[in-house]
mmCIF file of C-alpha atoms (C1' of nucleotides) in Angstrom:
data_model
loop_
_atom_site.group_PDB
_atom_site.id
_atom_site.type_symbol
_atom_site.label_atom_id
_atom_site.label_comp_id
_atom_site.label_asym_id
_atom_site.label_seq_id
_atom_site.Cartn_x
_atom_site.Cartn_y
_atom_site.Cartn_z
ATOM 1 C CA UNK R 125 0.906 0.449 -28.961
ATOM 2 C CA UNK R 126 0.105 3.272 -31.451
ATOM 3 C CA UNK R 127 -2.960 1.305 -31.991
ATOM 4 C CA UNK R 128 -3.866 1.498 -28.319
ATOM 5 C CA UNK R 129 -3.778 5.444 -29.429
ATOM 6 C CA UNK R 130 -6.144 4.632 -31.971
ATOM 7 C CA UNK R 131 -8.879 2.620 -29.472
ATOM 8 C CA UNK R 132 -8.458 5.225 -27.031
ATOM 9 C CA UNK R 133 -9.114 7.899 -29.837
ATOM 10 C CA UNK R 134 -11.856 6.251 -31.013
ATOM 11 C CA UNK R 135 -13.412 5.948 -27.406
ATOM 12 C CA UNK R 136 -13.521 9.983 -27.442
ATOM 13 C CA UNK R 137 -9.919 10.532 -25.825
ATOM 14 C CA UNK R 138 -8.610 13.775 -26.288
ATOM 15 C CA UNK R 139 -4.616 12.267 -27.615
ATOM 16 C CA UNK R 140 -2.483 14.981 -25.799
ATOM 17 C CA UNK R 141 1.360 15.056 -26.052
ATOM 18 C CA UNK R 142 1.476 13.987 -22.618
ATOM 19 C CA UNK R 143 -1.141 11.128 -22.781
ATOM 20 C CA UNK R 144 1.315 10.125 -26.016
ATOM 21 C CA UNK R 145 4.153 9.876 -23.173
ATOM 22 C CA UNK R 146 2.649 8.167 -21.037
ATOM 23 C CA UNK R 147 1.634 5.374 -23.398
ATOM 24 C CA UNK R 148 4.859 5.354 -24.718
ATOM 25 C CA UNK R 149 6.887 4.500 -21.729
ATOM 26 C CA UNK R 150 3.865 1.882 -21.019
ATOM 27 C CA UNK R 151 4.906 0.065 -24.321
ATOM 28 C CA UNK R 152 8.788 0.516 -24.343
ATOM 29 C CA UNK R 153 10.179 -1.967 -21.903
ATOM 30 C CA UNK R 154 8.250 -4.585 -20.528
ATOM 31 C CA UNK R 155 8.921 -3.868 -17.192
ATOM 32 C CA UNK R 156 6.399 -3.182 -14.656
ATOM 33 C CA UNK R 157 6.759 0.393 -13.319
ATOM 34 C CA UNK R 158 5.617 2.449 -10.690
ATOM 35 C CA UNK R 159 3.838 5.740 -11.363
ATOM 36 C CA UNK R 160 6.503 8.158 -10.072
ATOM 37 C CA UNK R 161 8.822 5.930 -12.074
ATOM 38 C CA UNK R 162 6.339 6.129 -15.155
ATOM 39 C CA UNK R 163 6.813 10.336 -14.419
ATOM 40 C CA UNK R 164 10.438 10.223 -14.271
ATOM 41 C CA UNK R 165 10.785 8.055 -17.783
ATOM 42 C CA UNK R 166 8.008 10.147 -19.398
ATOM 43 C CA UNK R 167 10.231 13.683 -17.897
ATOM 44 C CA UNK R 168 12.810 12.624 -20.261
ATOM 45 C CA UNK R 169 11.214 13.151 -23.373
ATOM 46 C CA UNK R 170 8.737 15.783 -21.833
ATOM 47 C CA UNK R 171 10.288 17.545 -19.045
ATOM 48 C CA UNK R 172 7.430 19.978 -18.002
ATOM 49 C CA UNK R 173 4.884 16.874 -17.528
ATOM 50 C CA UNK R 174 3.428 17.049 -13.932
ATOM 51 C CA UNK R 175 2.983 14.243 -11.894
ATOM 52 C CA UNK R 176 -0.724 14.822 -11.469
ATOM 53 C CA UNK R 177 -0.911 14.220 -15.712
ATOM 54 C CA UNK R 178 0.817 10.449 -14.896
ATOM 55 C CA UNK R 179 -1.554 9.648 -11.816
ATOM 56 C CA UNK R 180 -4.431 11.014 -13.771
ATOM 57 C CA UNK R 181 -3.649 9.089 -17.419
ATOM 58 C CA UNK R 182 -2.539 5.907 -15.510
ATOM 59 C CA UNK R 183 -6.582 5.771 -13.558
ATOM 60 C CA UNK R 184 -8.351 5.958 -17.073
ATOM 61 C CA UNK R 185 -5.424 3.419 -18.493
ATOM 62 C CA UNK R 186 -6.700 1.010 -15.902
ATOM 63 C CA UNK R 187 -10.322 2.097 -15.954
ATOM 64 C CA UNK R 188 -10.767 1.487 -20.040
ATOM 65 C CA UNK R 189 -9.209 -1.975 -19.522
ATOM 66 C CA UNK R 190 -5.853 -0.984 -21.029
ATOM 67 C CA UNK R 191 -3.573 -1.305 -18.195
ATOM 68 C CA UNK R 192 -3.550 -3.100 -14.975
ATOM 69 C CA UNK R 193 -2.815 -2.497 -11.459
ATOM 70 C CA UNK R 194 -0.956 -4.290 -9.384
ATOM 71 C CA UNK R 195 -0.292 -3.746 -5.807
ATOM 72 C CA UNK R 196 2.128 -6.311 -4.404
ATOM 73 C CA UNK R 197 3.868 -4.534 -1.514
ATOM 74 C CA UNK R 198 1.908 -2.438 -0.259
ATOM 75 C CA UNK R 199 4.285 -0.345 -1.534
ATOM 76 C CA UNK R 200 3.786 1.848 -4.432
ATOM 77 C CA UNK R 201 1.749 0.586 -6.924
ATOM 78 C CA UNK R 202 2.954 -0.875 -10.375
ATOM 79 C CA UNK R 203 1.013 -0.973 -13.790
ATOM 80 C CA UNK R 204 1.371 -3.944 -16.006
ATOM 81 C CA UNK R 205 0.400 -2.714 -20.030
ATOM 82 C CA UNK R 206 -0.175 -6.867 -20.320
ATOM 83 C CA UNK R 207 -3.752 -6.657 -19.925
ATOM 84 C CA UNK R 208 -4.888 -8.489 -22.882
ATOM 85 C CA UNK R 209 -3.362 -11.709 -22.007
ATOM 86 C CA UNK R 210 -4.353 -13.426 -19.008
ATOM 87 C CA UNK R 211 -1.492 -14.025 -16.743
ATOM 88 C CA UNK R 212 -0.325 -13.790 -12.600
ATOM 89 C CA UNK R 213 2.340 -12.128 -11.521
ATOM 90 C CA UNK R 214 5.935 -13.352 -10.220
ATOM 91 C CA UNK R 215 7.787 -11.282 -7.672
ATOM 92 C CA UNK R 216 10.973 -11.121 -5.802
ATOM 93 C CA UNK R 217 10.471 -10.054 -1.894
ATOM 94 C CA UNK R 218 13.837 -8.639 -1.653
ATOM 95 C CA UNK R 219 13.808 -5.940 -4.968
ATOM 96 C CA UNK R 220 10.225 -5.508 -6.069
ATOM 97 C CA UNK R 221 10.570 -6.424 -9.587
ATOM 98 C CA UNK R 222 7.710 -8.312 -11.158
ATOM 99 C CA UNK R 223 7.532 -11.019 -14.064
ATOM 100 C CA UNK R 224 4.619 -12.026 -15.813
ATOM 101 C CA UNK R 225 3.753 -15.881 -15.222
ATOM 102 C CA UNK R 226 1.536 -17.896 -16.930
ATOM 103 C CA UNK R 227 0.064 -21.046 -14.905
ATOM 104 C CA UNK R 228 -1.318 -24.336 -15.673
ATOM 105 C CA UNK R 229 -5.474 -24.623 -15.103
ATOM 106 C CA UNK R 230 -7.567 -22.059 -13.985
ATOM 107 C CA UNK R 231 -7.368 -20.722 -10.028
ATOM 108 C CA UNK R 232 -10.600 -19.844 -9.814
ATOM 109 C CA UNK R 233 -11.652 -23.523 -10.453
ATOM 110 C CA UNK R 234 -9.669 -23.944 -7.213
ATOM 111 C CA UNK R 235 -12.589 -22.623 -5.127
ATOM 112 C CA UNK R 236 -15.293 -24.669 -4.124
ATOM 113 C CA UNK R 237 -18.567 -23.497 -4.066
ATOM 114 C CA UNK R 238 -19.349 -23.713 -0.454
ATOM 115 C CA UNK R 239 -16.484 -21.035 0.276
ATOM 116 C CA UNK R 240 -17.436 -18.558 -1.623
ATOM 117 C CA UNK R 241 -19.939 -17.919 0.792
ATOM 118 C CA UNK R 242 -22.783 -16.042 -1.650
ATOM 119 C CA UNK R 243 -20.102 -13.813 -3.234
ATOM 120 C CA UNK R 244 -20.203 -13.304 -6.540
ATOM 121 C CA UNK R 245 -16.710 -14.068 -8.110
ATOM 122 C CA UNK R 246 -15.228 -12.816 -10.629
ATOM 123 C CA UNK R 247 -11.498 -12.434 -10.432
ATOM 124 C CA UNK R 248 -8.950 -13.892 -9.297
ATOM 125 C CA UNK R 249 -5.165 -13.327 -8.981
ATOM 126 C CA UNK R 250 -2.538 -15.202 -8.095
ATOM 127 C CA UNK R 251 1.101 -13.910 -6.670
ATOM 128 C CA UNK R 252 4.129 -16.168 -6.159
ATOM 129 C CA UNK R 253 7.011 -14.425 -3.965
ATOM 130 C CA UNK R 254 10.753 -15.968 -3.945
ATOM 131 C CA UNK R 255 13.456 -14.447 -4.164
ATOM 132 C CA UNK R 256 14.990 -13.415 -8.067
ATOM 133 C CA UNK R 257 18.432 -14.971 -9.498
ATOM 134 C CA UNK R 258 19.771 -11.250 -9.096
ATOM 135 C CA UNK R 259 19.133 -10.756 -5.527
ATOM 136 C CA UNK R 260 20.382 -14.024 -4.701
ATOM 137 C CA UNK R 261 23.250 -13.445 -6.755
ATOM 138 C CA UNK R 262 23.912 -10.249 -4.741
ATOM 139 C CA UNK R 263 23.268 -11.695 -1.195
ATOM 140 C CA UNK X 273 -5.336 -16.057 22.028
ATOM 141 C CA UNK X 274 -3.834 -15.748 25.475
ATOM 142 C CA UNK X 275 -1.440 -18.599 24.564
ATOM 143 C CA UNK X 276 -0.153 -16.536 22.111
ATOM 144 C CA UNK X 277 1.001 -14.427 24.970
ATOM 145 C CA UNK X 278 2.617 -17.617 26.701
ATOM 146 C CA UNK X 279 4.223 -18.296 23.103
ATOM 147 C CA UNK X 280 5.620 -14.913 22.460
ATOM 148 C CA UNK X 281 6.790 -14.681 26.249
ATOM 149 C CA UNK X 282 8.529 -18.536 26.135
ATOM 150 C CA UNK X 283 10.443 -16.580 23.123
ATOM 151 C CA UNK X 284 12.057 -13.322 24.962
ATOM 152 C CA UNK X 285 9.114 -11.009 24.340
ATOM 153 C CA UNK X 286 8.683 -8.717 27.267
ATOM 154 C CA UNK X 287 5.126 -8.885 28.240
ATOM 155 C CA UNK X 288 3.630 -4.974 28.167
ATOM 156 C CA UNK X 289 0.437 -3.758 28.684
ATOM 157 C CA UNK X 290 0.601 -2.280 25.185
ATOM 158 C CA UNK X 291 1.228 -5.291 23.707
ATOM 159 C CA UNK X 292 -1.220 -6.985 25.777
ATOM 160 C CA UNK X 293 -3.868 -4.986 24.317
ATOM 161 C CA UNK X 294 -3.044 -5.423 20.833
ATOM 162 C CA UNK X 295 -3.121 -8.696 21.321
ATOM 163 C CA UNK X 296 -6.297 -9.181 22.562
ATOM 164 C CA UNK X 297 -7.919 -6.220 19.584
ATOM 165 C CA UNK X 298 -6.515 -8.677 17.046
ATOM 166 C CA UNK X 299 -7.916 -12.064 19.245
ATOM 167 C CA UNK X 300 -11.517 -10.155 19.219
ATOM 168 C CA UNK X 301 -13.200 -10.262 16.464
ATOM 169 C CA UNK X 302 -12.328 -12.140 13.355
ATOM 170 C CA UNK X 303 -11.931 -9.255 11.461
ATOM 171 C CA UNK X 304 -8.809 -8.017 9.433
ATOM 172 C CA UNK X 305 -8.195 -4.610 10.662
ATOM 173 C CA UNK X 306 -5.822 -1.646 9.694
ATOM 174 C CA UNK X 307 -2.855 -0.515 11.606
ATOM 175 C CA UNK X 308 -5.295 2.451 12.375
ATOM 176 C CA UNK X 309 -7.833 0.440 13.464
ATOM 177 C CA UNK X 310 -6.122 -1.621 15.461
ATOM 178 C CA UNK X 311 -4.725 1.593 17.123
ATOM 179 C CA UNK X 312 -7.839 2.869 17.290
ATOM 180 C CA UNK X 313 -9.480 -0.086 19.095
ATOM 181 C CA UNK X 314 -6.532 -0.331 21.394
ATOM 182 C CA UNK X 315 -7.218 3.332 22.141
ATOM 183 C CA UNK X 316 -10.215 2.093 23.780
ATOM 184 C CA UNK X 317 -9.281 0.388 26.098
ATOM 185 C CA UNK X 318 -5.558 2.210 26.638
ATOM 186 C CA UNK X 319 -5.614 5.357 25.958
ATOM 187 C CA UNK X 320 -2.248 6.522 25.860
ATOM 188 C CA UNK X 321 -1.009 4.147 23.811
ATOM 189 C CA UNK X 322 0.975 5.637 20.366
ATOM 190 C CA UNK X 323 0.485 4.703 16.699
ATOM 191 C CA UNK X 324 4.058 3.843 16.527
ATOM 192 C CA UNK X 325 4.288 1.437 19.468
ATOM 193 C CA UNK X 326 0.918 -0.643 17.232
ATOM 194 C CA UNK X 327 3.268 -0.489 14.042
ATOM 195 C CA UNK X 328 6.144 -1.595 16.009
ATOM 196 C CA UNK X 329 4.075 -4.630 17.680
ATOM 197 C CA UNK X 330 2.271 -5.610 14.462
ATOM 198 C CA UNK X 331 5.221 -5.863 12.623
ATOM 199 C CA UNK X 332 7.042 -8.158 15.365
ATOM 200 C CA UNK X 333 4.061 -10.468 15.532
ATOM 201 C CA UNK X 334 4.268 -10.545 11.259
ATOM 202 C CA UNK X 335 8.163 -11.245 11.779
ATOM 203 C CA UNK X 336 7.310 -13.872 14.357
ATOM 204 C CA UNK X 337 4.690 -15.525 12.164
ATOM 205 C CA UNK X 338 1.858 -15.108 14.289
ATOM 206 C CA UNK X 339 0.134 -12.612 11.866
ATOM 207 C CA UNK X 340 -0.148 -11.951 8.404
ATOM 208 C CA UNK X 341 -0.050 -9.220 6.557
ATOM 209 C CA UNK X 342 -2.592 -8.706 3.483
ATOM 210 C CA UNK X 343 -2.276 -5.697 1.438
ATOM 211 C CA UNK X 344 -4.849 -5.836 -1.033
ATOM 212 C CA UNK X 345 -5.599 -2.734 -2.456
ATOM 213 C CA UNK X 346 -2.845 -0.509 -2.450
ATOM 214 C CA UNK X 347 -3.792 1.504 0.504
ATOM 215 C CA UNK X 348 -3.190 0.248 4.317
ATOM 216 C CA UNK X 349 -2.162 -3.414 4.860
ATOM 217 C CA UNK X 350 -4.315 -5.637 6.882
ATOM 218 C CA UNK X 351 -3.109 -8.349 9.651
ATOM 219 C CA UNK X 352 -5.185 -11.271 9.933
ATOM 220 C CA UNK X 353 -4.630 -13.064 13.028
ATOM 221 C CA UNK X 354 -5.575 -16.615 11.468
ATOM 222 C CA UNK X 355 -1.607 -17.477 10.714
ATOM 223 C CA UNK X 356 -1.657 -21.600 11.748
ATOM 224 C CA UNK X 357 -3.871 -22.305 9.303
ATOM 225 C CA UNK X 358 -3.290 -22.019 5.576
ATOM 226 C CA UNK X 359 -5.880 -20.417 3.585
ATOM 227 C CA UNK X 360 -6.315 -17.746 1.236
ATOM 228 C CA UNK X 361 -8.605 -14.214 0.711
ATOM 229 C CA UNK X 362 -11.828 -13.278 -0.831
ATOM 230 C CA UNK X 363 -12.208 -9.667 -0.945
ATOM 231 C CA UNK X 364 -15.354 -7.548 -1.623
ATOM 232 C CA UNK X 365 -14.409 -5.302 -4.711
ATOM 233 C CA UNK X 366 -16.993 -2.426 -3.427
ATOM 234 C CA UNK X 367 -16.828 -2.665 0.473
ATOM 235 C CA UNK X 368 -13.388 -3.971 1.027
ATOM 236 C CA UNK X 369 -13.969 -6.488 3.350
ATOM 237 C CA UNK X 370 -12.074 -9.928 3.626
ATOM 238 C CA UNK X 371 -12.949 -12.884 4.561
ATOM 239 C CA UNK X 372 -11.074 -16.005 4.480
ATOM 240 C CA UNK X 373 -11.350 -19.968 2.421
ATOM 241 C CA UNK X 374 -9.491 -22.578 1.923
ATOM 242 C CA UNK X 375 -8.756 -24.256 -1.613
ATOM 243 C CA UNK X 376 -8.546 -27.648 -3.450
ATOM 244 C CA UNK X 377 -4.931 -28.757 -4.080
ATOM 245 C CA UNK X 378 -1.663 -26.751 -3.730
ATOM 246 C CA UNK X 379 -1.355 -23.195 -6.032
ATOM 247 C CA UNK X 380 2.202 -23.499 -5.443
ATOM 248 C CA UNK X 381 1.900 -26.741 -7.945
ATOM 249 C CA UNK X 382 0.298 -24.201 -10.594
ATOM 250 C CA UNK X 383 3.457 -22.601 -11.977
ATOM 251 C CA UNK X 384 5.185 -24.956 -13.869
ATOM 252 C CA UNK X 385 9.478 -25.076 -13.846
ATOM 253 C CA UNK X 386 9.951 -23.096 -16.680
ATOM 254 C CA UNK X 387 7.687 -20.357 -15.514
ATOM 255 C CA UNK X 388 9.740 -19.748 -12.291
ATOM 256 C CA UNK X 389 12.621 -18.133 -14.038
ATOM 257 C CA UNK X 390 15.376 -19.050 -11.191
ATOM 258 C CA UNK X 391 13.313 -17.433 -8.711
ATOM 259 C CA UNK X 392 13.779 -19.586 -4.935
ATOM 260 C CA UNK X 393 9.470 -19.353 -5.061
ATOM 261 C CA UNK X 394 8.522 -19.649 -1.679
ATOM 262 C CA UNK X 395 4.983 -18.408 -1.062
ATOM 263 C CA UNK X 396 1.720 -17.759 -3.170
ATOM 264 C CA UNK X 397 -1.001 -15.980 -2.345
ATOM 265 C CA UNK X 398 -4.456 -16.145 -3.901
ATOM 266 C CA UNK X 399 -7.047 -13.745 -4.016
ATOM 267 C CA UNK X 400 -10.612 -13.823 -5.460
ATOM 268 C CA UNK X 401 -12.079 -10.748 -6.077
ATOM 269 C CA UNK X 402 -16.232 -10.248 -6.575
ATOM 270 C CA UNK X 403 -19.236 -8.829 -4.261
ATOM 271 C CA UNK X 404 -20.265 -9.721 -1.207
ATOM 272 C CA UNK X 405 -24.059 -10.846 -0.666
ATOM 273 C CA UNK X 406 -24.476 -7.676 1.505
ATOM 274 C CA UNK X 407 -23.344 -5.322 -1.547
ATOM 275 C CA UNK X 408 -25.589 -7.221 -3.915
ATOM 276 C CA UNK X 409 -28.511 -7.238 -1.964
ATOM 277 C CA UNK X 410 -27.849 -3.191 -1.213
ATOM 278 C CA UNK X 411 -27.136 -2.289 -4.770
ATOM 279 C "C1'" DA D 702 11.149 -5.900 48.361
ATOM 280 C "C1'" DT D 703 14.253 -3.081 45.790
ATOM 281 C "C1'" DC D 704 17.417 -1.988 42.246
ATOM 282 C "C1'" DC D 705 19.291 -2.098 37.469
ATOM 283 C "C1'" DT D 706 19.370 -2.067 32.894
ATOM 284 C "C1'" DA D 707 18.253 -3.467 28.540
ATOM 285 C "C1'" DC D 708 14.320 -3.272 26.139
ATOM 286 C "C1'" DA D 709 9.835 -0.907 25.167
ATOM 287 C "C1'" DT D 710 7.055 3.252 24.570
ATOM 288 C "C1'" DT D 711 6.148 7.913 23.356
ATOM 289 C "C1'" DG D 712 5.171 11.895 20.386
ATOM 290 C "C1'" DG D 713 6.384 14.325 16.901
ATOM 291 C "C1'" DA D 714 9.014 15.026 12.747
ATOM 292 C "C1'" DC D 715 9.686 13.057 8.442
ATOM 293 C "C1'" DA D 716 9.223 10.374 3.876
ATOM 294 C "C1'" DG D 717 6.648 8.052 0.133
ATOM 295 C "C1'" DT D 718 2.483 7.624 -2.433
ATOM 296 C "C1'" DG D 719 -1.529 9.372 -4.092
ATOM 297 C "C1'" DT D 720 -5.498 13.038 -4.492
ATOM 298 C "C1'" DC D 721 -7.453 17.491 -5.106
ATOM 299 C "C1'" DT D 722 -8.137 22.243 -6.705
ATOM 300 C "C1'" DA D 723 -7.993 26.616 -9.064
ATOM 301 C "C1'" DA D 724 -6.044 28.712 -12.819
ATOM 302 C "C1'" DG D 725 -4.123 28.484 -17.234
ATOM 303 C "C1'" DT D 726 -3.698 25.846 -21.860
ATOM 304 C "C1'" DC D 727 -4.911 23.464 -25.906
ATOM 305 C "C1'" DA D 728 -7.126 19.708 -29.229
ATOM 306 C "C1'" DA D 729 -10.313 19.305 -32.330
ATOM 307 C "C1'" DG D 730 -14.873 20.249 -34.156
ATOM 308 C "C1'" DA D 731 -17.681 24.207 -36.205
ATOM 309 C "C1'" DT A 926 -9.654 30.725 -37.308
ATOM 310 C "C1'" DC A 927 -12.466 30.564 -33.315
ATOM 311 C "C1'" DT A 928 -14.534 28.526 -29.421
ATOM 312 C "C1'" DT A 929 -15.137 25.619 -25.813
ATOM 313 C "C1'" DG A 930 -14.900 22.014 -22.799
ATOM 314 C "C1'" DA A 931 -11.569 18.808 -21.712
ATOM 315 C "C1'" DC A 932 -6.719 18.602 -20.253
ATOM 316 C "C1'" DT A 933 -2.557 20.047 -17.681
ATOM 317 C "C1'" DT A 934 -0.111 22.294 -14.109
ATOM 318 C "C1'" DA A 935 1.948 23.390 -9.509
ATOM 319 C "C1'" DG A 936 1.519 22.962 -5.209
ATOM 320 C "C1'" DA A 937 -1.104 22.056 -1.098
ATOM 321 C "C1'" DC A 938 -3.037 18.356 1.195
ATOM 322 C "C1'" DA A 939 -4.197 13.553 3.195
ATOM 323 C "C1'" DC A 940 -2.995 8.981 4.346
ATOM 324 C "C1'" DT A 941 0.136 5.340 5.595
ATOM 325 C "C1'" DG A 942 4.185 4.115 7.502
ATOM 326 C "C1'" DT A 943 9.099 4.970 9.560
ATOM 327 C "C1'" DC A 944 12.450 7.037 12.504
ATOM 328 C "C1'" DC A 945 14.517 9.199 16.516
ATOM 329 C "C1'" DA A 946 15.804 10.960 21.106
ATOM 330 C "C1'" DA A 947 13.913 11.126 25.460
ATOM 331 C "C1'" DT A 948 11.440 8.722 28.916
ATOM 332 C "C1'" DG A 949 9.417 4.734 31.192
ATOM 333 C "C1'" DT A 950 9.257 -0.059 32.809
ATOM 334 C "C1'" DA A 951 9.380 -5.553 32.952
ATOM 335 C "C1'" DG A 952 11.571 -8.793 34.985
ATOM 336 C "C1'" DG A 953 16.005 -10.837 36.418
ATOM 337 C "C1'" DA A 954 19.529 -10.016 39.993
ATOM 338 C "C1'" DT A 955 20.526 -8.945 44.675
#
DNA sequence: ATCCTACATTGGACAGTGTCTAAGTCAAGA
DNA sequence: TCTTGACTTAGACACTGTCCAATGTAGGAT
């Protein structure tokens, strides 16, 4: 992802220590994590980083493109650093935790003309829910 | 809706003018309100009724399948009242609002084996995104 | 019709998530 | 090295939702 440094460089970002962080954690795992979880991992390597500097870095993440947003739950929102590969999302009811799925055709072929009722489309997404071999495991 | 009532009753429900009222905000319009809103229309027309008793109602008629729950954006869920018939959302990305179609073929047929990772996948919900002909026009 | 009691409602405190602001700090160009 | 405007910080705040103890009441029992 230090190349995703570079874009964002390039695009007039000022690259910050804490921006660095951020990014960082985004790339480690591939695990989709929440923002105060995104704080707590980032605190480790740079204690003093405030929570406002995560909320704030994850918006333009997901406003350049580079990140995307996922709110399953209701809950607390997660933030996928898979955005250049189109995929849906898999996620298990019982603990939250997200995979990335990729699915046969495209769902937005799925919707006939006459429903879209004069919208104009341009996304779609697509969530299965189940229940993950761990929970079930543990129930 | 007021054989929802019936329903709910025939099933141990004790039949309160609170939940009477709910009932009847969600039956009203075909819209897909917020727990405030529905508290806020039920305000109307009972004024003493609490926020807590709506979130305790709304999430009984979720858990009895009468409702559903859509939480779209990350900030308050929505209940739709249309839960007998199977359909899916198309959101307004400026204006927020919902409204509801109904696809070709099954999504749940979309994600092959291999994708489902030992997940028990149960549910999928689709949502297309885009703006509404009232947004277009106004923009 | 009245009584009983388990279930429902109330209001207010609390918790989680996210936003905002004023003051201080610093990256990077001149 | 200096300057400056963008960035960060801490903490207050707002919104959504949950919880609890005290109070009220629907509906079966009498």
């Amino acid at each position: 992802m230090s190349d995703l440094l570079e874009r964002l460089r390039g695009r007039g970002w000022r690259l910050t220590a804490q921006r660095r962080v951020v990014a960082e954690v985004l790339d480690g795992d591939h695990v989709h994590y929440t923002a105060d979880e995104v704080h707590a991992k980032a605190s480790e390597r740079l204690p003093e980083i405030s929570r406002a500097t995560v909320y704030n870095t994850l918006g333009e993440l997901v406003s350049l493109g580079e990140v995307i947003e996922v709110s399953t739950d209701g809950r607390a929102k997660r933030y996928d650093p898979n955005a250049h590969h189109d995929h849906q999302h898999l996620v298990c009811s019982r603990c939250g935790t997200i995979r990335d799925v990729h699915l046969h055709g495209d769902p937005l072929s799925a919707l006939p003309e006459p429903e879209r009722y004069g919208f104009e489309v341009s996304e779609v997404t697509v969530t299965y829910r189940g229940i993950c071999p761990n929970c079930t495991a543990a129930a």
